Each structure stands twice: as C-alpha cells, then as structure tokens.
Amino acid sequence: MAISNYKAKEINSKLTTANNQRKQTLEKIEQVKQTISIEQVLDYYFGIDLSAVKGRTSKHIPCPFHDEKTASFSVTPSLNKFQCFGCGRKGDILNLIIELKRVSPGRAAYIIAKDFGLSDSSDPAVKRKIEKRIIDKAKMQKFKEREKMAFNVLLGFRDILDNFIEEIKTEGDLNRLGSVYHLKTDVNRLMDLSLETKEIDNEERIANYIYIRNWIVKYAYPILDRLSKGMN
C-alpha cells in the first residue's frame, strides 16, 4: 500500500512538473511574440534589413528559405507575420526559427528569448525591460497608425488640389486658384518628409509628424471643411 502511495505521489509530482514546464513554455512563447518584432528576427538571424525595403504595409523580399530571383516572401511588420508565395511557408517569428533551426515552437521561443536577453524573466530588472519593450512597441504601433492617417489625408488633399488645377483654363481662373500650386508643392514636400522614417531617429520622426499634423490642421482641414459645406 505504501509503495502504491509512493508511486501515486511520484506520478502526481511528474505531472505537476510537466504542467509547470508547459505553462512556462506557453508564457515564454507569448512573451517573445509580444516583445520581439519580425524585423528584429530577420535582421539578427538572417541578416535581412527591412528598413531598406520599400512598402508601407507589407514588404516583399526574396525568400530566405529557398533560391529565387523574385521577391515572393511577404512580411507584414504590423502583424509580425510572413508568407512566402513561392514555397508556401508562413507564420510568425517562431515559425522563422522553427524553419531555420528545425526545432519545436517552445524551443524556438527559448532560443529567441536567450539571444535577445529575455531568458531570466524572474529578474525584476529584466521584467521591467520586457514591460518597457511591450509598452514602447504598442506606442510605436499607435504612432505609426497616426503617421499613416496623416499621409492618407495629404494624399487625398493632393487629389483635390489636382482637380482644382484642372479647372484652371483662363487668367481669371489662375488669379482665383493660383495658390493651389503652392499648396500642392507643400503637400508633395510633406509626403516626402513623412516617408523618411528609416533614415532618421525617433525624435526627428516625431517632430516631422507634429509639423505635418500642424500643417494639415492649418491649411488642409479648413479647405476640406469648406468643401464639405459647399465651397463657392
């Protein structure tokens, strides 16, 4: 009877240990997904710098897993996802390491955590570091959304200015609408400025956004408001 109780306790102990390990692995997977970006993983493990690749929502590059001349490997940084339309591989940052190292999802998470200094999450300093990365990542995502909104406002406003320019047929039209040319020049300059996000630091990037936003409020919104009410 004592032996049976001992075995039962041993089995329960093993099950508890296994459950705790599984919980820790799931927590590590979630931690890595929430903290590390796909840009960081591609740069660190594959030597691929997405900052040099054009594309606002998705970026297309040659697949790192097979030889090809076309850019069939699509990366969506905002979702931390990738998909190759050539070989069919797709997923998130864990899948990149799973394919590269031929390991399980849990092992992939621990590899990333170790390489990016997230292994000892019990250390209060590391915890604060992780929390800060998550907060900073969320703030940056929100900021990128605002940047995109401002760019889209400029894009739509430029289309409206183009329509005004097409109406200029006579000298009277030029006197009435001539300022549109100056506004369009400003819009083109601001659109170029809003695209210079990879060559500058975050402080300058934020300053550019504030400058663009203030210009929109001062010049674009009044005209758009007048148009919505029926501009004479």
PDB file of C-alpha atoms in Angstrom:
ATOM      1  CA  MET A   1       0.000   0.000   0.000  1.00  0.00           C
ATOM      2  CA  ALA A   2       2.856   2.319   0.905  1.00  0.00           C
ATOM      3  CA  ILE A   3       4.530   1.545  -2.417  1.00  0.00           C
ATOM      4  CA  SER A   4       1.325   2.346  -4.300  1.00  0.00           C
ATOM      5  CA  ASN A   5       1.004   5.675  -2.487  1.00  0.00           C
ATOM      6  CA  TYR A   6       4.630   6.436  -3.255  1.00  0.00           C
ATOM      7  CA  LYS A   7       4.094   5.721  -6.963  1.00  0.00           C
ATOM      8  CA  ALA A   8       0.944   7.811  -6.998  1.00  0.00           C
ATOM      9  CA  LYS A   9       2.809  10.727  -5.420  1.00  0.00           C
ATOM     10  CA  GLU A  10       5.666  10.262  -7.878  1.00  0.00           C
ATOM     11  CA  ILE A  11       3.273  10.292 -10.825  1.00  0.00           C
ATOM     12  CA  ASN A  12       1.478  13.367  -9.474  1.00  0.00           C
ATOM     13  CA  SER A  13       4.810  15.085  -8.948  1.00  0.00           C
ATOM     14  CA  LYS A  14       5.856  14.341 -12.524  1.00  0.00           C
ATOM     15  CA  LEU A  15       2.501  15.538 -13.851  1.00  0.00           C
ATOM     16  CA  THR A  16       2.802  18.757 -11.830  1.00  0.00           C
ATOM     17  CA  THR A  17       6.329  19.318 -13.097  1.00  0.00           C
ATOM     18  CA  ALA A  18       5.228  18.661 -16.681  1.00  0.00           C
ATOM     19  CA  ASN A  19       2.286  21.052 -16.337  1.00  0.00           C
ATOM     20  CA  ASN A  20       4.520  23.750 -14.864  1.00  0.00           C
ATOM     21  CA  GLN A  21       7.029  23.316 -17.681  1.00  0.00           C
ATOM     22  CA  ARG A  22       4.250  23.501 -20.250  1.00  0.00           C
ATOM     23  CA  LYS A  23       2.900  26.659 -18.600  1.00  0.00           C
ATOM     24  CA  GLN A  24       6.373  28.220 -18.571  1.00  0.00           C
ATOM     25  CA  THR A  25       6.837  27.333 -22.236  1.00  0.00           C
ATOM     26  CA  LEU A  26       3.494  28.890 -23.199  1.00  0.00           C
ATOM     27  CA  GLU A  27       4.368  32.006 -21.187  1.00  0.00           C
ATOM     28  CA  LYS A  28       7.749  32.203 -22.902  1.00  0.00           C
ATOM     29  CA  ILE A  29       6.124  31.866 -26.326  1.00  0.00           C
ATOM     30  CA  GLU A  30       3.685  34.677 -25.537  1.00  0.00           C
ATOM     31  CA  GLN A  31       6.441  36.815 -24.036  1.00  0.00           C
ATOM     32  CA  VAL A  32       8.602  36.509 -27.134  1.00  0.00           C
ATOM     33  CA  LYS A  33       5.700  37.197 -29.501  1.00  0.00           C
ATOM     34  CA  GLN A  34       4.722  40.321 -27.578  1.00  0.00           C
ATOM     35  CA  THR A  35       8.260  41.650 -27.203  1.00  0.00           C
ATOM     36  CA  ILE A  36      10.318  40.860 -30.292  1.00  0.00           C
ATOM     37  CA  SER A  37       9.446  42.134 -33.763  1.00  0.00           C
ATOM     38  CA  ILE A  38       9.766  40.219 -37.001  1.00  0.00           C
ATOM     39  CA  GLU A  39      12.157  42.935 -38.245  1.00  0.00           C
ATOM     40  CA  GLN A  40      14.494  42.148 -35.347  1.00  0.00           C
ATOM     41  CA  VAL A  41      14.360  38.407 -36.007  1.00  0.00           C
ATOM     42  CA  LEU A  42      15.032  38.753 -39.738  1.00  0.00           C
ATOM     43  CA  ASP A  43      17.919  41.106 -39.061  1.00  0.00           C
ATOM     44  CA  TYR A  44      19.504  39.029 -36.264  1.00  0.00           C
ATOM     45  CA  TYR A  45      19.185  35.520 -37.745  1.00  0.00           C
ATOM     46  CA  PHE A  46      19.088  36.153 -41.490  1.00  0.00           C
ATOM     47  CA  GLY A  47      20.959  39.432 -41.915  1.00  0.00           C
ATOM     48  CA  ILE A  48      17.939  40.979 -43.650  1.00  0.00           C
ATOM     49  CA  ASP A  49      17.399  44.694 -43.013  1.00  0.00           C
ATOM     50  CA  LEU A  50      13.758  45.513 -43.767  1.00  0.00           C
ATOM     51  CA  SER A  51      14.363  49.235 -43.254  1.00  0.00           C
ATOM     52  CA  ALA A  52      15.902  49.330 -46.735  1.00  0.00           C
ATOM     53  CA  VAL A  53      12.865  47.628 -48.306  1.00  0.00           C
ATOM     54  CA  LYS A  54      10.040  49.747 -49.712  1.00  0.00           C
ATOM     55  CA  GLY A  55       6.468  49.171 -48.637  1.00  0.00           C
ATOM     56  CA  ARG A  56       4.258  50.785 -46.008  1.00  0.00           C
ATOM     57  CA  THR A  57       2.057  47.816 -45.046  1.00  0.00           C
ATOM     58  CA  SER A  58       3.872  44.787 -46.464  1.00  0.00           C
ATOM     59  CA  LYS A  59       7.456  44.389 -47.623  1.00  0.00           C
ATOM     60  CA  HIS A  60       8.495  41.887 -50.299  1.00  0.00           C
ATOM     61  CA  ILE A  61      11.914  40.241 -50.378  1.00  0.00           C
ATOM     62  CA  PRO A  62      13.452  37.032 -51.798  1.00  0.00           C
ATOM     63  CA  CYS A  63      12.623  34.070 -49.569  1.00  0.00           C
ATOM     64  CA  PRO A  64      15.455  33.182 -47.148  1.00  0.00           C
ATOM     65  CA  PHE A  65      14.470  29.506 -47.264  1.00  0.00           C
ATOM     66  CA  HIS A  66      14.852  28.796 -50.984  1.00  0.00           C
ATOM     67  CA  ASP A  67      16.626  30.178 -54.049  1.00  0.00           C
ATOM     68  CA  GLU A  68      14.601  32.564 -56.159  1.00  0.00           C
ATOM     69  CA  LYS A  69      15.021  35.686 -58.245  1.00  0.00           C
ATOM     70  CA  THR A  70      11.628  37.189 -57.474  1.00  0.00           C
ATOM     71  CA  ALA A  71      10.570  38.744 -54.168  1.00  0.00           C
ATOM     72  CA  SER A  72       7.843  36.291 -53.182  1.00  0.00           C
ATOM     73  CA  PHE A  73       8.457  36.495 -49.426  1.00  0.00           C
ATOM     74  CA  SER A  74       5.942  38.970 -47.971  1.00  0.00           C
ATOM     75  CA  VAL A  75       6.455  40.449 -44.497  1.00  0.00           C
ATOM     76  CA  THR A  76       3.790  42.405 -42.612  1.00  0.00           C
ATOM     77  CA  PRO A  77       5.573  44.121 -39.696  1.00  0.00           C
ATOM     78  CA  SER A  78       2.401  45.428 -38.061  1.00  0.00           C
ATOM     79  CA  LEU A  79       1.152  41.846 -37.647  1.00  0.00           C
ATOM     80  CA  ASN A  80       4.562  40.227 -37.074  1.00  0.00           C
ATOM     81  CA  LYS A  81       3.665  37.797 -39.873  1.00  0.00           C
ATOM     82  CA  PHE A  82       5.273  36.493 -43.043  1.00  0.00           C
ATOM     83  CA  GLN A  83       4.205  34.413 -46.029  1.00  0.00           C
ATOM     84  CA  CYS A  84       6.163  33.086 -48.987  1.00  0.00           C
ATOM     85  CA  PHE A  85       4.081  32.710 -52.136  1.00  0.00           C
ATOM     86  CA  GLY A  86       6.827  30.578 -53.643  1.00  0.00           C
ATOM     87  CA  CYS A  87       7.423  27.770 -51.137  1.00  0.00           C
ATOM     88  CA  GLY A  88       4.257  28.241 -49.073  1.00  0.00           C
ATOM     89  CA  ARG A  89       5.956  28.863 -45.726  1.00  0.00           C
ATOM     90  CA  LYS A  90       4.125  31.283 -43.474  1.00  0.00           C
ATOM     91  CA  GLY A  91       3.677  32.247 -39.843  1.00  0.00           C
ATOM     92  CA  ASP A  92       5.232  34.490 -37.214  1.00  0.00           C
ATOM     93  CA  ILE A  93       8.661  34.956 -35.636  1.00  0.00           C
ATOM     94  CA  LEU A  94       8.531  31.493 -34.053  1.00  0.00           C
ATOM     95  CA  ASN A  95       7.950  29.854 -37.425  1.00  0.00           C
ATOM     96  CA  LEU A  96      11.034  31.589 -38.792  1.00  0.00           C
ATOM     97  CA  ILE A  97      13.190  29.981 -36.102  1.00  0.00           C
ATOM     98  CA  ILE A  98      11.352  26.650 -36.355  1.00  0.00           C
ATOM     99  CA  GLU A  99      12.223  26.526 -40.068  1.00  0.00           C
ATOM    100  CA  LEU A 100      15.772  27.803 -39.568  1.00  0.00           C
ATOM    101  CA  LYS A 101      16.763  25.652 -36.577  1.00  0.00           C
ATOM    102  CA  ARG A 102      14.392  22.708 -37.091  1.00  0.00           C
ATOM    103  CA  VAL A 103      13.102  22.918 -33.518  1.00  0.00           C
ATOM    104  CA  SER A 104       9.758  22.915 -31.703  1.00  0.00           C
ATOM    105  CA  PRO A 105       7.791  26.138 -31.046  1.00  0.00           C
ATOM    106  CA  GLY A 106       8.788  26.051 -27.386  1.00  0.00           C
ATOM    107  CA  ARG A 107      12.454  25.615 -28.181  1.00  0.00           C
ATOM    108  CA  ALA A 108      12.256  28.381 -30.781  1.00  0.00           C
ATOM    109  CA  ALA A 109      10.810  30.719 -28.142  1.00  0.00           C
ATOM    110  CA  TYR A 110      13.631  29.924 -25.699  1.00  0.00           C
ATOM    111  CA  ILE A 111      16.259  30.464 -28.418  1.00  0.00           C
ATOM    112  CA  ILE A 112      14.861  33.910 -29.240  1.00  0.00           C
ATOM    113  CA  ALA A 113      14.496  34.778 -25.543  1.00  0.00           C
ATOM    114  CA  LYS A 114      18.109  33.844 -24.858  1.00  0.00           C
ATOM    115  CA  ASP A 115      19.505  35.731 -27.856  1.00  0.00           C
ATOM    116  CA  PHE A 116      17.505  38.876 -27.048  1.00  0.00           C
ATOM    117  CA  GLY A 117      18.218  38.850 -23.321  1.00  0.00           C
ATOM    118  CA  LEU A 118      14.789  37.740 -22.132  1.00  0.00           C
ATOM    119  CA  SER A 119      15.809  34.423 -20.557  1.00  0.00           C
ATOM    120  CA  ASP A 120      15.826  35.360 -16.881  1.00  0.00           C
ATOM    121  CA  SER A 121      12.352  36.846 -16.697  1.00  0.00           C
ATOM    122  CA  SER A 122      12.307  36.332 -12.927  1.00  0.00           C
ATOM    123  CA  ASP A 123      14.859  39.130 -12.557  1.00  0.00           C
ATOM    124  CA  PRO A 124      12.939  42.366 -11.717  1.00  0.00           C
ATOM    125  CA  ALA A 125      15.247  44.389 -13.959  1.00  0.00           C
ATOM    126  CA  VAL A 126      14.573  42.047 -16.876  1.00  0.00           C
ATOM    127  CA  LYS A 127      10.846  42.164 -16.155  1.00  0.00           C
ATOM    128  CA  ARG A 128      10.897  45.954 -16.311  1.00  0.00           C
ATOM    129  CA  LYS A 129      12.873  45.750 -19.546  1.00  0.00           C
ATOM    130  CA  ILE A 130      10.313  43.376 -21.062  1.00  0.00           C
ATOM    131  CA  GLU A 131       7.375  45.509 -19.920  1.00  0.00           C
ATOM    132  CA  LYS A 132       9.018  48.619 -21.342  1.00  0.00           C
ATOM    133  CA  ARG A 133       9.559  46.910 -24.704  1.00  0.00           C
ATOM    134  CA  ILE A 134       5.914  45.857 -24.834  1.00  0.00           C
ATOM    135  CA  ILE A 135       4.738  49.379 -23.936  1.00  0.00           C
ATOM    136  CA  ASP A 136       7.157  51.008 -26.387  1.00  0.00           C
ATOM    137  CA  LYS A 137       6.079  48.593 -29.126  1.00  0.00           C
ATOM    138  CA  ALA A 138       2.394  49.413 -28.530  1.00  0.00           C
ATOM    139  CA  LYS A 139       3.133  53.153 -28.523  1.00  0.00           C
ATOM    140  CA  MET A 140       5.138  52.904 -31.727  1.00  0.00           C
ATOM    141  CA  GLN A 141       2.348  50.945 -33.414  1.00  0.00           C
ATOM    142  CA  LYS A 142      -0.146  53.642 -32.432  1.00  0.00           C
ATOM    143  CA  PHE A 143       2.226  56.339 -33.655  1.00  0.00           C
ATOM    144  CA  LYS A 144       2.673  54.531 -36.998  1.00  0.00           C
ATOM    145  CA  GLU A 145      -1.106  54.431 -37.398  1.00  0.00           C
ATOM    146  CA  ARG A 146      -1.268  58.196 -36.846  1.00  0.00           C
ATOM    147  CA  GLU A 147       1.550  58.720 -39.347  1.00  0.00           C
ATOM    148  CA  LYS A 148      -0.369  56.665 -41.892  1.00  0.00           C
ATOM    149  CA  MET A 149      -3.560  58.647 -41.266  1.00  0.00           C
ATOM    150  CA  ALA A 150      -1.705  61.922 -41.808  1.00  0.00           C
ATOM    151  CA  PHE A 151      -0.154  60.596 -45.026  1.00  0.00           C
ATOM    152  CA  ASN A 152      -3.577  59.499 -46.307  1.00  0.00           C
ATOM    153  CA  VAL A 153      -5.007  62.948 -45.545  1.00  0.00           C
ATOM    154  CA  LEU A 154      -2.202  64.519 -47.585  1.00  0.00           C
ATOM    155  CA  LEU A 155      -2.765  62.034 -50.398  1.00  0.00           C
ATOM    156  CA  GLY A 156      -6.490  62.791 -50.559  1.00  0.00           C
ATOM    157  CA  PHE A 157      -5.877  66.524 -50.284  1.00  0.00           C
ATOM    158  CA  ARG A 158      -3.414  66.380 -53.184  1.00  0.00           C
ATOM    159  CA  ASP A 159      -6.062  64.705 -55.349  1.00  0.00           C
ATOM    160  CA  ILE A 160      -8.446  67.550 -54.541  1.00  0.00           C
ATOM    161  CA  LEU A 161      -5.777  70.113 -55.443  1.00  0.00           C
ATOM    162  CA  ASP A 162      -5.197  68.306 -58.744  1.00  0.00           C
ATOM    163  CA  ASN A 163      -8.918  68.687 -59.519  1.00  0.00           C
ATOM    164  CA  PHE A 164      -8.663  72.424 -58.838  1.00  0.00           C
ATOM    165  CA  ILE A 165      -5.606  72.696 -61.104  1.00  0.00           C
ATOM    166  CA  GLU A 166      -7.513  71.004 -63.939  1.00  0.00           C
ATOM    167  CA  GLU A 167     -10.136  73.777 -63.659  1.00  0.00           C
ATOM    168  CA  ILE A 168      -7.561  76.496 -64.387  1.00  0.00           C
ATOM    169  CA  LYS A 169      -8.218  77.418 -68.003  1.00  0.00           C
ATOM    170  CA  THR A 170      -8.092  81.208 -68.070  1.00  0.00           C
ATOM    171  CA  GLU A 171      -6.145  84.037 -66.482  1.00  0.00           C
ATOM    172  CA  GLY A 172      -9.122  84.667 -64.218  1.00  0.00           C
ATOM    173  CA  ASP A 173      -9.010  81.048 -63.059  1.00  0.00           C
ATOM    174  CA  LEU A 174      -5.299  81.438 -62.372  1.00  0.00           C
ATOM    175  CA  ASN A 175      -5.885  84.547 -60.272  1.00  0.00           C
ATOM    176  CA  ARG A 176      -8.616  82.743 -58.357  1.00  0.00           C
ATOM    177  CA  LEU A 177      -6.908  79.377 -57.882  1.00  0.00           C
ATOM    178  CA  GLY A 178      -3.212  80.143 -58.359  1.00  0.00           C
ATOM    179  CA  SER A 179      -2.415  79.486 -54.700  1.00  0.00           C
ATOM    180  CA  VAL A 180      -3.311  75.824 -55.303  1.00  0.00           C
ATOM    181  CA  TYR A 181       0.067  75.321 -56.997  1.00  0.00           C
ATOM    182  CA  HIS A 182       1.869  76.441 -53.849  1.00  0.00           C
ATOM    183  CA  LEU A 183      -0.273  74.188 -51.699  1.00  0.00           C
ATOM    184  CA  LYS A 184       0.457  71.197 -53.917  1.00  0.00           C
ATOM    185  CA  THR A 185       4.191  71.893 -53.686  1.00  0.00           C
ATOM    186  CA  ASP A 186       3.879  71.917 -49.900  1.00  0.00           C
ATOM    187  CA  VAL A 187       1.868  68.680 -49.910  1.00  0.00           C
ATOM    188  CA  ASN A 188       4.443  66.892 -52.067  1.00  0.00           C
ATOM    189  CA  ARG A 189       7.206  68.074 -49.751  1.00  0.00           C
ATOM    190  CA  LEU A 190       5.324  66.885 -46.661  1.00  0.00           C
ATOM    191  CA  MET A 191       4.559  63.498 -48.235  1.00  0.00           C
ATOM    192  CA  ASP A 192       8.245  63.032 -48.975  1.00  0.00           C
ATOM    193  CA  LEU A 193       9.014  64.044 -45.399  1.00  0.00           C
ATOM    194  CA  SER A 194       6.546  61.515 -43.984  1.00  0.00           C
ATOM    195  CA  LEU A 195       8.260  58.720 -45.919  1.00  0.00           C
ATOM    196  CA  GLU A 196      11.681  59.483 -44.461  1.00  0.00           C
ATOM    197  CA  THR A 197      11.077  57.250 -41.448  1.00  0.00           C
ATOM    198  CA  LYS A 198      14.029  54.867 -41.732  1.00  0.00           C
ATOM    199  CA  GLU A 199      16.823  57.413 -42.232  1.00  0.00           C
ATOM    200  CA  ILE A 200      16.092  59.450 -39.090  1.00  0.00           C
ATOM    201  CA  ASP A 201      15.866  58.813 -35.353  1.00  0.00           C
ATOM    202  CA  ASN A 202      12.571  58.647 -33.458  1.00  0.00           C
ATOM    203  CA  GLU A 203      12.907  62.164 -32.041  1.00  0.00           C
ATOM    204  CA  GLU A 204      13.180  63.702 -35.502  1.00  0.00           C
ATOM    205  CA  ARG A 205      10.453  61.400 -36.787  1.00  0.00           C
ATOM    206  CA  ILE A 206       8.044  62.609 -34.089  1.00  0.00           C
ATOM    207  CA  ALA A 207       8.982  66.236 -34.795  1.00  0.00           C
ATOM    208  CA  ASN A 208       8.230  65.680 -38.503  1.00  0.00           C
ATOM    209  CA  TYR A 209       4.842  64.160 -37.674  1.00  0.00           C
ATOM    210  CA  ILE A 210       3.918  67.113 -35.443  1.00  0.00           C
ATOM    211  CA  TYR A 211       4.976  69.551 -38.182  1.00  0.00           C
ATOM    212  CA  ILE A 212       2.894  67.658 -40.781  1.00  0.00           C
ATOM    213  CA  ARG A 213      -0.108  67.414 -38.463  1.00  0.00           C
ATOM    214  CA  ASN A 214       0.004  71.144 -37.693  1.00  0.00           C
ATOM    215  CA  TRP A 215       0.188  71.961 -41.415  1.00  0.00           C
ATOM    216  CA  ILE A 216      -2.834  69.773 -42.095  1.00  0.00           C
ATOM    217  CA  VAL A 217      -4.805  71.483 -39.315  1.00  0.00           C
ATOM    218  CA  LYS A 218      -3.832  74.966 -40.536  1.00  0.00           C
ATOM    219  CA  TYR A 219      -4.206  74.538 -44.310  1.00  0.00           C
ATOM    220  CA  ALA A 220      -5.873  71.277 -45.354  1.00  0.00           C
ATOM    221  CA  TYR A 221      -8.707  70.958 -42.845  1.00  0.00           C
ATOM    222  CA  PRO A 222     -10.170  74.459 -43.455  1.00  0.00           C
ATOM    223  CA  ILE A 223     -10.391  73.779 -47.196  1.00  0.00           C
ATOM    224  CA  LEU A 224     -11.783  70.289 -46.670  1.00  0.00           C
ATOM    225  CA  ASP A 225     -14.323  71.724 -44.238  1.00  0.00           C
ATOM    226  CA  ARG A 226     -15.403  74.361 -46.771  1.00  0.00           C
ATOM    227  CA  LEU A 227     -15.740  71.688 -49.446  1.00  0.00           C
ATOM    228  CA  SER A 228     -17.911  69.535 -47.200  1.00  0.00           C
ATOM    229  CA  LYS A 229     -20.213  72.525 -46.675  1.00  0.00           C
ATOM    230  CA  GLY A 230     -20.244  73.509 -50.359  1.00  0.00           C
ATOM    231  CA  MET A 231     -17.374  75.716 -51.387  1.00  0.00           C
ATOM    232  CA  ASN A 232     -18.222  78.679 -53.591  1.00  0.00           C
TER     233      ASN A 232
END
